[in-house]
mmCIF file of C-alpha atoms in Angstrom:
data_model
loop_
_atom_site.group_PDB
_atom_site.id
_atom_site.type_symbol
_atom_site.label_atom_id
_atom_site.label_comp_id
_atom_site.label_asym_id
_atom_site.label_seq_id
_atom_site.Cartn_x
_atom_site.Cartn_y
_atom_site.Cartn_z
ATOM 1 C CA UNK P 1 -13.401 -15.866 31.949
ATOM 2 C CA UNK P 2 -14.287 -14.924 28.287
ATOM 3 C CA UNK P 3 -14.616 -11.524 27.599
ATOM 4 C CA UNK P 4 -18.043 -9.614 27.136
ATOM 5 C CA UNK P 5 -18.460 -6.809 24.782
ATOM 6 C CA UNK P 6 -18.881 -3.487 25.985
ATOM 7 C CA UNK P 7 -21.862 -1.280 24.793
ATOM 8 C CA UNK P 8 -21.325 1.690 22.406
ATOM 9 C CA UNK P 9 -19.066 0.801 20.709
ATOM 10 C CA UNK P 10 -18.921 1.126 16.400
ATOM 11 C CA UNK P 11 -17.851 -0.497 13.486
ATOM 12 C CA UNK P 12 -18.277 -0.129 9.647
ATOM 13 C CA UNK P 13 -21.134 -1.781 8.276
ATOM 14 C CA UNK P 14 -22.809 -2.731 4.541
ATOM 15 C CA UNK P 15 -26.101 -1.668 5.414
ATOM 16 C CA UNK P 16 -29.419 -1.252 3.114
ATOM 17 C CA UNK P 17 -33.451 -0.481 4.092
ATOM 18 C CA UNK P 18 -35.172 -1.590 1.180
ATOM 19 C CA UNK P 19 -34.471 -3.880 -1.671
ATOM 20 C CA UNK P 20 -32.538 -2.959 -4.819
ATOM 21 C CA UNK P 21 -30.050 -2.758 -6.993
ATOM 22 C CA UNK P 22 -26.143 -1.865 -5.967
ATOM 23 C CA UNK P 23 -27.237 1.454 -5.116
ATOM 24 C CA UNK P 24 -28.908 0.619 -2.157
ATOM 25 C CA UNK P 25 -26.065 -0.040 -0.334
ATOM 26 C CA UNK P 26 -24.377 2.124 2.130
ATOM 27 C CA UNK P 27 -21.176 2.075 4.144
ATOM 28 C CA UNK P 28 -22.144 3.388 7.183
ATOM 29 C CA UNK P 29 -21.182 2.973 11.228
ATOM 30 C CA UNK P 30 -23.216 1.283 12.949
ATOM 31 C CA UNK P 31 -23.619 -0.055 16.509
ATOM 32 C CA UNK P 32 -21.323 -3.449 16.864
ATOM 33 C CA UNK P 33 -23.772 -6.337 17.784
ATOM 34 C CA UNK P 34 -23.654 -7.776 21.321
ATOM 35 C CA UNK P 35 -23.593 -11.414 21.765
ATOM 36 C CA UNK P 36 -25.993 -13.037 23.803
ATOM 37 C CA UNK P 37 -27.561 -16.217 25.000
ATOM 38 C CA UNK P 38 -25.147 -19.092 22.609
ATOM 39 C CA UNK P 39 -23.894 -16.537 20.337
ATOM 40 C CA UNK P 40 -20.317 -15.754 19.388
ATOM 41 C CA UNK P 41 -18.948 -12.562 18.382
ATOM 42 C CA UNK P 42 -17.086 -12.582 15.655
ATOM 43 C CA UNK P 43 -14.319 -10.232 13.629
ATOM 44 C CA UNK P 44 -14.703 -10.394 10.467
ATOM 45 C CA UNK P 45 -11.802 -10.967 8.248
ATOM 46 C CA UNK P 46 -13.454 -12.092 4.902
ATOM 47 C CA UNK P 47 -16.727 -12.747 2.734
ATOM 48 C CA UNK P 48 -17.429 -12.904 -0.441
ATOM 49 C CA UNK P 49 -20.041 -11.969 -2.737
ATOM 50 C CA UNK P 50 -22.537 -14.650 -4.303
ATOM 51 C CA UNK P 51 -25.518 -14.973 -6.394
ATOM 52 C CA UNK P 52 -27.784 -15.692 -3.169
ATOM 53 C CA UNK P 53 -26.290 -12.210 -2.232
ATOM 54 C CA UNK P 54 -27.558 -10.889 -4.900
ATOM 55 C CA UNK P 55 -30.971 -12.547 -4.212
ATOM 56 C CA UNK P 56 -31.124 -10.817 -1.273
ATOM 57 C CA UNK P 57 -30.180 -7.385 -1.707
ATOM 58 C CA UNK P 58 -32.927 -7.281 -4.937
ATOM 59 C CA UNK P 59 -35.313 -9.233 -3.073
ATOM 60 C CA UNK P 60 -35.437 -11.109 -6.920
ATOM 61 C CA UNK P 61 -37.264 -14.011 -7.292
ATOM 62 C CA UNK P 62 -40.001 -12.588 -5.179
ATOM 63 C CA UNK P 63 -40.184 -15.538 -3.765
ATOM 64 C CA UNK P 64 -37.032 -15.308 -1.610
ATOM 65 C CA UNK P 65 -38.812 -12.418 0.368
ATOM 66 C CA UNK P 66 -40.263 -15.479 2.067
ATOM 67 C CA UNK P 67 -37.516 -16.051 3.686
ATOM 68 C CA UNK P 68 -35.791 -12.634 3.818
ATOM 69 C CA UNK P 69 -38.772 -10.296 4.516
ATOM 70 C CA UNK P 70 -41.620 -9.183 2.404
ATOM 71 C CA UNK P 71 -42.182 -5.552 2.337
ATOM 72 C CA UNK P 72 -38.609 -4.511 3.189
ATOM 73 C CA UNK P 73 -35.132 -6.870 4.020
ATOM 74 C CA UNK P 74 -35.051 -8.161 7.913
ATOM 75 C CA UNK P 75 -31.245 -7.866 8.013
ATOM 76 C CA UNK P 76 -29.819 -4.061 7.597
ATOM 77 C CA UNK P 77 -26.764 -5.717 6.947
ATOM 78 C CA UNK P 78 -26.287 -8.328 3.964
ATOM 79 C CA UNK P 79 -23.618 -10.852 3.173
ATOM 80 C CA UNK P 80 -23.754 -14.642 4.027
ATOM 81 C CA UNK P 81 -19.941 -16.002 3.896
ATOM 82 C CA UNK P 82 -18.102 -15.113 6.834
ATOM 83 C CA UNK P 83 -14.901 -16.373 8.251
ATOM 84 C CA UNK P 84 -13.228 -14.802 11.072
ATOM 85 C CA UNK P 85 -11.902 -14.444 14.746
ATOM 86 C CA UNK P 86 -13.799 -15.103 17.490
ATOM 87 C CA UNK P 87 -14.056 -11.851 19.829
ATOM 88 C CA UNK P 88 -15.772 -12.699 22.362
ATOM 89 C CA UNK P 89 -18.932 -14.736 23.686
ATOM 90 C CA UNK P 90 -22.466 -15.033 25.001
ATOM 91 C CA UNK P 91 -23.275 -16.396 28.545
ATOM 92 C CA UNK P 92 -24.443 -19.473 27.149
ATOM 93 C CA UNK P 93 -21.965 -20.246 24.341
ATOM 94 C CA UNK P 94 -19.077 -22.929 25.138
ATOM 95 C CA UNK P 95 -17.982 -24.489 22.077
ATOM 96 C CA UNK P 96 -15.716 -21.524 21.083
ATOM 97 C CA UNK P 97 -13.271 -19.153 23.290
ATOM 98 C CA UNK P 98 -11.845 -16.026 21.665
ATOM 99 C CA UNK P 99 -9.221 -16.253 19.317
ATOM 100 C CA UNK P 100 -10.561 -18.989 17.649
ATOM 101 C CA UNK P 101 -11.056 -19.097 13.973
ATOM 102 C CA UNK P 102 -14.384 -19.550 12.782
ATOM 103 C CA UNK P 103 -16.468 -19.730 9.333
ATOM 104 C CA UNK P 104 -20.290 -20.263 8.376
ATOM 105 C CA UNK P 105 -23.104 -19.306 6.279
ATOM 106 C CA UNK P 106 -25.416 -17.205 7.552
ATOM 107 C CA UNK P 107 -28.282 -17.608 5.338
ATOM 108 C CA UNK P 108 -30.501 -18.585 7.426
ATOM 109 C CA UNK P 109 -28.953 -16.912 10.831
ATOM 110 C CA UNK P 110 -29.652 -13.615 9.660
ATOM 111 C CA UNK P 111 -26.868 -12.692 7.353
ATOM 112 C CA UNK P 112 -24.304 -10.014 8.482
ATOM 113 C CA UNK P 113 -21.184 -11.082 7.133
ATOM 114 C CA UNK P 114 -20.255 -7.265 5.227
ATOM 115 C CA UNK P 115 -19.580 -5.708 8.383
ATOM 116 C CA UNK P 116 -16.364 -5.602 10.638
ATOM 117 C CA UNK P 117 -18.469 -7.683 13.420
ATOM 118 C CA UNK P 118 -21.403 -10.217 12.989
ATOM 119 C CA UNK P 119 -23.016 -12.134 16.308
ATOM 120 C CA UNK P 120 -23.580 -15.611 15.041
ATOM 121 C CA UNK P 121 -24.996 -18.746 16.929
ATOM 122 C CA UNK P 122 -22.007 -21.077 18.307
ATOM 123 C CA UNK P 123 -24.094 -23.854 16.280
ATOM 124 C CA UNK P 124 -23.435 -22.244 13.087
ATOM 125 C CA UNK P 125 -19.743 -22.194 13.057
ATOM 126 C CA UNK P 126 -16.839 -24.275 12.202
ATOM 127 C CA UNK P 127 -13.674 -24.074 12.734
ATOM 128 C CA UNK P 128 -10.737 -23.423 9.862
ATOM 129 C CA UNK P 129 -7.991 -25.608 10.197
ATOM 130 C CA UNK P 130 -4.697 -24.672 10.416
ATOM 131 C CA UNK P 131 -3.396 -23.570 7.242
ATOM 132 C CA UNK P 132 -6.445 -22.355 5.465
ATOM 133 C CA UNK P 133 -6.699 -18.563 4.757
ATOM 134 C CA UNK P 134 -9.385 -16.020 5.636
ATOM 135 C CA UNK P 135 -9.802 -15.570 2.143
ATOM 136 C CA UNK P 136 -10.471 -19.949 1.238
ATOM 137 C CA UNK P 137 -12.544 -19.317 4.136
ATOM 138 C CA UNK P 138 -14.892 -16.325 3.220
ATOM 139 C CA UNK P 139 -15.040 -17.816 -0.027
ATOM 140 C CA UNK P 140 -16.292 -21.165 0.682
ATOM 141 C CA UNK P 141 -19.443 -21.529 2.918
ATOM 142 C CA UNK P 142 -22.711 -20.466 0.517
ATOM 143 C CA UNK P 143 -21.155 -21.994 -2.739
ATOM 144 C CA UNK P 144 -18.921 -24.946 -1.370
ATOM 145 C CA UNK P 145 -22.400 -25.788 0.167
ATOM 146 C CA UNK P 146 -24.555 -25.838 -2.630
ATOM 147 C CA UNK P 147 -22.188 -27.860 -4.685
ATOM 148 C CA UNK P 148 -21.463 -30.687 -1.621
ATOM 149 C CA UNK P 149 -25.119 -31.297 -1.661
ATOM 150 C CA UNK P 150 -25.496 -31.239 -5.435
ATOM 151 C CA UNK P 151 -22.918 -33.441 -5.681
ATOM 152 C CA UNK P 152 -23.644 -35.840 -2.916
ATOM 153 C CA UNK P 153 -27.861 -36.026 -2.193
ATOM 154 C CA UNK P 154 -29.550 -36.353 -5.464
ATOM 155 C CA UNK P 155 -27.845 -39.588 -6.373
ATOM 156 C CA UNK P 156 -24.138 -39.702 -4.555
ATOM 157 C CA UNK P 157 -21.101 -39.386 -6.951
ATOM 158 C CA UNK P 158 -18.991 -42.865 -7.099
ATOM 159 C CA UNK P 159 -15.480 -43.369 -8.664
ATOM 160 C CA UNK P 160 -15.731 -43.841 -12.059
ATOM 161 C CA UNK P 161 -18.927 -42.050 -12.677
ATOM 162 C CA UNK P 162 -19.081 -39.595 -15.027
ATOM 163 C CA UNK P 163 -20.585 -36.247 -14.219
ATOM 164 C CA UNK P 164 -21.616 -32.966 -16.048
ATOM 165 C CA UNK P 165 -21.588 -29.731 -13.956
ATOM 166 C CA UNK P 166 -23.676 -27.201 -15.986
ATOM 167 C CA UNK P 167 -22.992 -23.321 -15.372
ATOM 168 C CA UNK P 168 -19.643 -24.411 -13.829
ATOM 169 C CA UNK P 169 -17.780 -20.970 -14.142
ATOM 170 C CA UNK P 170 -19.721 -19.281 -11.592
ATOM 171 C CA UNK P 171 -19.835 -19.347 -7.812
ATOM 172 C CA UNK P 172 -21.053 -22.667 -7.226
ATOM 173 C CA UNK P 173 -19.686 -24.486 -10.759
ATOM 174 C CA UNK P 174 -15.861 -24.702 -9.573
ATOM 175 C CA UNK P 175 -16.495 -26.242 -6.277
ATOM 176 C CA UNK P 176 -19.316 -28.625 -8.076
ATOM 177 C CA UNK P 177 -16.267 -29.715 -10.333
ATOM 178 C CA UNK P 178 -13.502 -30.030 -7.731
ATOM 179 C CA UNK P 179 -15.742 -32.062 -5.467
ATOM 180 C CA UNK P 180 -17.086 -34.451 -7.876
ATOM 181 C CA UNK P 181 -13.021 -34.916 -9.307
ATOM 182 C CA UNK P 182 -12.138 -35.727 -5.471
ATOM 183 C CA UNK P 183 -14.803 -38.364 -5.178
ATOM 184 C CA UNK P 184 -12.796 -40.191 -8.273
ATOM 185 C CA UNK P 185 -15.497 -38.890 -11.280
ATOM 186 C CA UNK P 186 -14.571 -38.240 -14.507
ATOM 187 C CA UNK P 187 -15.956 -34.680 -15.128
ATOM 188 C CA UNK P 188 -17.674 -32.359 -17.885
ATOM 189 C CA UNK P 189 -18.025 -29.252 -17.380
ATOM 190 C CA UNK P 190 -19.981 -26.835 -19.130
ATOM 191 C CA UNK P 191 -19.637 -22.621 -19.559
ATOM 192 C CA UNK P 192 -19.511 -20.190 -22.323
ATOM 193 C CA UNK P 193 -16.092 -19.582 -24.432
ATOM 194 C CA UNK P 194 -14.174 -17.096 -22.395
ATOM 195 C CA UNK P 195 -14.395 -19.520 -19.078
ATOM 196 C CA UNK P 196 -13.282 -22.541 -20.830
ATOM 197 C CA UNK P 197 -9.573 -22.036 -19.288
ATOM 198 C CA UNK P 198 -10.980 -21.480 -16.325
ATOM 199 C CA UNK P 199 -12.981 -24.810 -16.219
ATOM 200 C CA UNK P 200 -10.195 -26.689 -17.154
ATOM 201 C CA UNK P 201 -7.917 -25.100 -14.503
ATOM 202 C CA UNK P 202 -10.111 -26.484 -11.664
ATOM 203 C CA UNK P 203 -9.884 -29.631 -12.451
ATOM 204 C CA UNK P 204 -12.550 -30.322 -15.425
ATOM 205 C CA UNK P 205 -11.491 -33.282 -17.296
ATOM 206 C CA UNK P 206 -13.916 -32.168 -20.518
ATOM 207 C CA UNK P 207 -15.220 -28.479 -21.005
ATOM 208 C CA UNK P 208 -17.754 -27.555 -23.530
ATOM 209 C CA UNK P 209 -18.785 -24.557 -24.897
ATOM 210 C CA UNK P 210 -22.868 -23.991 -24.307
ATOM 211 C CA UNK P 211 -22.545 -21.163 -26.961
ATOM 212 C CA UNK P 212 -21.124 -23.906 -29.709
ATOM 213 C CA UNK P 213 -22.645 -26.672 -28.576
ATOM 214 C CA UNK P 214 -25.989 -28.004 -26.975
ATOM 215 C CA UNK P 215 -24.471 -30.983 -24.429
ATOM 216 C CA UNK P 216 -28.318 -32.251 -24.499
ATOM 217 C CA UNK P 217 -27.959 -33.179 -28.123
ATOM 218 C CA UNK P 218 -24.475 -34.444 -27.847
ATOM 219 C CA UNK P 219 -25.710 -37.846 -27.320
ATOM 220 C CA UNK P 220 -23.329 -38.639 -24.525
ATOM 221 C CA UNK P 221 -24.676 -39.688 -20.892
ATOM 222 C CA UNK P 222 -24.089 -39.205 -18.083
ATOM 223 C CA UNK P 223 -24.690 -40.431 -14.222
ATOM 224 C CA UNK P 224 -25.059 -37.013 -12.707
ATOM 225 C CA UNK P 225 -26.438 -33.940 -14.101
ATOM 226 C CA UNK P 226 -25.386 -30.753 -11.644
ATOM 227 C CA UNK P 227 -27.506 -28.129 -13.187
ATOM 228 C CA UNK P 228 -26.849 -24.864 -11.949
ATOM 229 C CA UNK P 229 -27.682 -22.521 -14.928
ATOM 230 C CA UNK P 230 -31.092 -24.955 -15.745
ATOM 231 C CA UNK P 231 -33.160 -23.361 -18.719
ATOM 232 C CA UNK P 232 -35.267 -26.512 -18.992
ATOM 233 C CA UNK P 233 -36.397 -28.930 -21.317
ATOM 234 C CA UNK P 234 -36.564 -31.941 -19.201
ATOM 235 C CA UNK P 235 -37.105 -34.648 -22.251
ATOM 236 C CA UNK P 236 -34.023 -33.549 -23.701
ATOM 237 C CA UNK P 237 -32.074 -34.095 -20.318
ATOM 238 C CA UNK P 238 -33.580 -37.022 -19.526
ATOM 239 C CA UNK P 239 -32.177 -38.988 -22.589
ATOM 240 C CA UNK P 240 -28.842 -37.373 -21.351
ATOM 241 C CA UNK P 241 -28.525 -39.919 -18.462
ATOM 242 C CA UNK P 242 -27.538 -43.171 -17.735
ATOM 243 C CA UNK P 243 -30.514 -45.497 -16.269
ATOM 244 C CA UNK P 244 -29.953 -45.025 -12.330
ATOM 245 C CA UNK P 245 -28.600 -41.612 -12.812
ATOM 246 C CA UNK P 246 -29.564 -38.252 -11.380
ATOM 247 C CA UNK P 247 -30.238 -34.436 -11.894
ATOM 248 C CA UNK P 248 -30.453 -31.878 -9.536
ATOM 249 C CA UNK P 249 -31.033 -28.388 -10.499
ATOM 250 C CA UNK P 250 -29.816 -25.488 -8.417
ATOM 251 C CA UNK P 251 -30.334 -22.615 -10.614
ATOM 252 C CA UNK P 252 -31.554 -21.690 -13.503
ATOM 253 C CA UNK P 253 -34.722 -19.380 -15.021
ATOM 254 C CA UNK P 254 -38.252 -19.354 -13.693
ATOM 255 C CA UNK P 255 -39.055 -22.783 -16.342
ATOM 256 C CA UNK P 256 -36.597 -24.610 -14.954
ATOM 257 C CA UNK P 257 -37.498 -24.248 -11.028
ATOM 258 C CA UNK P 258 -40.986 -24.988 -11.650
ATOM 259 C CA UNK P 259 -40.014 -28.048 -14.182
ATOM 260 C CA UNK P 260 -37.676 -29.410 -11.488
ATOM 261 C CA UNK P 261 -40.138 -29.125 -8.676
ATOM 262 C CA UNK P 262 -43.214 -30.279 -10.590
ATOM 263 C CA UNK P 263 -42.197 -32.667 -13.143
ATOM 264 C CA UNK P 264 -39.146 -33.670 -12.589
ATOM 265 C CA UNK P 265 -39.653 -36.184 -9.783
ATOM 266 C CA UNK P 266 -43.188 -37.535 -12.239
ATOM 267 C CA UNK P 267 -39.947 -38.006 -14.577
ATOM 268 C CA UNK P 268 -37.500 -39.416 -12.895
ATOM 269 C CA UNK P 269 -40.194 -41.969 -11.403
ATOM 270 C CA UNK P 270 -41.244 -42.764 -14.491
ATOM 271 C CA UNK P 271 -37.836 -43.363 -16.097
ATOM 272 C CA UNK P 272 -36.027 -44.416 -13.029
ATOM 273 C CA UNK P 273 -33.626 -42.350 -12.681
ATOM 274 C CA UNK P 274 -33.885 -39.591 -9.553
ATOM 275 C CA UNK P 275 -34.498 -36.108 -11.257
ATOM 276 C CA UNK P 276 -35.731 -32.324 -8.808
ATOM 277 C CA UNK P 277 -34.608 -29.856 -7.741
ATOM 278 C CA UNK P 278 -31.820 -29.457 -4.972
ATOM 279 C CA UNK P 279 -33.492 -29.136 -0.906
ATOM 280 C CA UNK P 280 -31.068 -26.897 0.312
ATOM 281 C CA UNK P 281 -30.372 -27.901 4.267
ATOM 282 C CA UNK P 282 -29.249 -24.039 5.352
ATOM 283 C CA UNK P 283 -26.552 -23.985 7.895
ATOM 284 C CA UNK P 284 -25.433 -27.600 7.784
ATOM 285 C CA UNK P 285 -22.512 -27.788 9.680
ATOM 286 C CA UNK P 286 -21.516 -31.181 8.672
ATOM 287 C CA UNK P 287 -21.337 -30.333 5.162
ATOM 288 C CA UNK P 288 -19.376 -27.732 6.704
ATOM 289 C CA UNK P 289 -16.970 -29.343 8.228
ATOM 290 C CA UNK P 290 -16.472 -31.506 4.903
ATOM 291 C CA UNK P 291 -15.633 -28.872 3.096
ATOM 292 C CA UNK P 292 -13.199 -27.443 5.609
ATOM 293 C CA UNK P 293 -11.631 -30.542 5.411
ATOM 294 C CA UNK P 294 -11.190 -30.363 1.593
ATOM 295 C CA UNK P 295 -9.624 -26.950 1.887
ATOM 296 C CA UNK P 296 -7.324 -28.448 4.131
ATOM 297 C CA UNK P 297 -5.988 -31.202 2.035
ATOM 298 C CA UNK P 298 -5.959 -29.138 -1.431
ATOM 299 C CA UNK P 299 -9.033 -31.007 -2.630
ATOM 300 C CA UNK P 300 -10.734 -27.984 -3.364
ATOM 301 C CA UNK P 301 -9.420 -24.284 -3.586
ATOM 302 C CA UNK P 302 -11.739 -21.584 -4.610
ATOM 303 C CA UNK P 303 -11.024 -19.907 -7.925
ATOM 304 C CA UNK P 304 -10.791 -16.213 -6.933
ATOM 305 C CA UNK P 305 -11.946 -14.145 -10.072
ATOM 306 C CA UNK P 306 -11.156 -10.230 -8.177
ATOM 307 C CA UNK P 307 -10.699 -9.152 -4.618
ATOM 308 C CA UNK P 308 -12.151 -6.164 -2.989
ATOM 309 C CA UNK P 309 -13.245 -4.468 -0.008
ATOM 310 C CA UNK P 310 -15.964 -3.241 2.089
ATOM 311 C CA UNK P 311 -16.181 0.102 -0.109
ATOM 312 C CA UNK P 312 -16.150 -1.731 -3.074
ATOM 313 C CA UNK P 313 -18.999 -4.027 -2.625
ATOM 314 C CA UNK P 314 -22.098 -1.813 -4.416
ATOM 315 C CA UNK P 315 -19.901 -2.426 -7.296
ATOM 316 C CA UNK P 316 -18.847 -5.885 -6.838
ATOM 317 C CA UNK P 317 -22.420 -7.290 -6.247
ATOM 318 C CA UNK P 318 -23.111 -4.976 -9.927
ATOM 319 C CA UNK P 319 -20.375 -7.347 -11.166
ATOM 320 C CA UNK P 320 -21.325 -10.499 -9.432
ATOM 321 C CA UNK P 321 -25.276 -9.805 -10.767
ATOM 322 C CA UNK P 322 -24.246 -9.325 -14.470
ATOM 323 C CA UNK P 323 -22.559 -12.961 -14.414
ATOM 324 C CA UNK P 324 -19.285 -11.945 -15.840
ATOM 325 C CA UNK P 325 -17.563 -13.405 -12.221
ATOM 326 C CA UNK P 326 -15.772 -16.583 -13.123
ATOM 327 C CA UNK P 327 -15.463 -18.044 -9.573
ATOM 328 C CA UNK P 328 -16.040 -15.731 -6.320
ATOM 329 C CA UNK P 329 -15.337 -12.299 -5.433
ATOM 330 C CA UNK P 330 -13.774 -12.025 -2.088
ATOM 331 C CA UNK P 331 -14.129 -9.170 0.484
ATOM 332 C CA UNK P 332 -11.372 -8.686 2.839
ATOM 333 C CA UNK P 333 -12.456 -6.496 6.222
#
């Protein structure tokens, strides 16, 4: 019979009442959760720390407090990559049995991941194969999705295609590249001067330098536009694809989210080629699994930029927020 988790008991916790910067996060104990109904305990050996985080601890754009809770954050505790050991289970949970090692995003589940225990729906996990370390793990889930679906939903990379990852030095940019190179594109990607190694490390095949050159006046096209540091300007992007080819825009200022959701599909239909913003499915296990898959084969491996730990995170997300990360910050619990 799988074990059931006894009341009382307490575990270290990132924990916050309001939104904020760095500051208002506390390491604190805090009651361990109890699972119940399909949920799965889990011990938490890694996260990491991403932009979304950073979303959701400031509560900036306002309009994420939609989804995370107007007046004041629903979750105490933050963090949305989690990989770890399953401790025990609810009454109603099968797929799992403890032991079992487990990783998901828990965007939309209610977050949780920067404590030393998180209760998390069996449908929200997948397992890490054999081989893959808590850290490729915690690292993965929030970015690695972001850049499957970029990669894959707008208009679907082919062999042969070439593809321009915009912003690729940051969370999401080095899994955009690596997944796009394993689908057999030839890839651009684009970052300031100091991440140009970087780039090129995970697999880039071209790397430009957005504070030397503009790639929208470079007069090359391309048959995929990942935009994940969008500042606009749709005509000049448009003239930057091949006919059939597609943008999708995951970040990027206030201009660019309301060019990609109003006028970029009026574009793209216009021009034929498929042009928004990216529909983020939350908690999409298949993409999931996909990208556990990668990790197993070597297709992708996350570019770890600094490693710290639960105590470290007000600083970290500081870090993270100022965009001097070039690929994730882990958090080993």
């Amino acid at each position: 019979m799988a074990r059931r988790w006894l009341d009382s008991a307490l575990m270290k916790a990132i924990v916050r009442s309001r939104y904020g910067g760095p500051g208002v996060l506390q390491l604190r104990d805090v009651e361990q959760p109890t699972p119940t109904g399909d949920e799965v305990l889990v011990r938490v050996r890694a996260s990491s720390v991403n932009m979304a985080d950073v979303d959701y601890v400031t509560g900036r754009p306002w309009a994420t407090r939609f989804g995370t809770g107007l007046r004041r954050p629903r979750a105490a505790v933050p963090g949305i990559d989690m990989a770890g050991e399953v401790e025990a289970i609810g009454p109603d949970a099968s797929r799992f049995a403890p032991g079992d090692r487990v990783f998901a995003d828990l965007a939309g589940v209610g977050s949780g991941a920067w404590a030393e225990y998180v209760s998390v729906p069996e449908t929200s996990l997948v397992a890490i194969p054999d081989g893959v370390s808590w850290e490729a793990a915690g690292a993965t889930p929030s970015s690695g999705i972001f850049a499957i679906q970029g990669v894959r939903d707008k208009r679907p990379v082919r062999a042969g295609d070439r593809v321009l990852v915009n912003g690729a030095s940051g969370n999401v940019g080095p899994f955009a590249v690596q997944i796009a190179k394993s689908y057999g594109a030839e890839v651009t990607g684009v970052c300031r001067t100091e991440k140009m190694a970087m780039v090129r490390e995970v697999g880039a095949d071209h790397v430009i330098d957005y504070t030397a050159e503009d790639y929208r006046a470079s007069g090359e096209r391309y048959d995929l536009i990942v935009d994940i540091a969008a500042r606009g300007n749709l005509a000049g992007i448009r003239h930057c694809l091949e006919p059939g080819g597609g943008y999708v825009v995951i970040g990027g200022t206030g201009r660019a989210y309301a060019e990609s959701l109003l006028l970029a599909p009026l574009v793209g239909l216009a021009t034929g080629r498929r042009m928004g913003m990216l529909m983020w499915r939350e908690n999409d296990v298949k993409d999931l699994t996909d990208l556990a898959a990668m990790l197993a084969d070597g297709r992708v491996r996350p570019h770890i930029d600094r490693r710290v730990s639960l105590e470290d995170l007000p600083e970290a997300l500081g870090y993270v927020r100022s965009g001097a990360a070039s690929g994730k910050v882990t958090v080993a619990i």
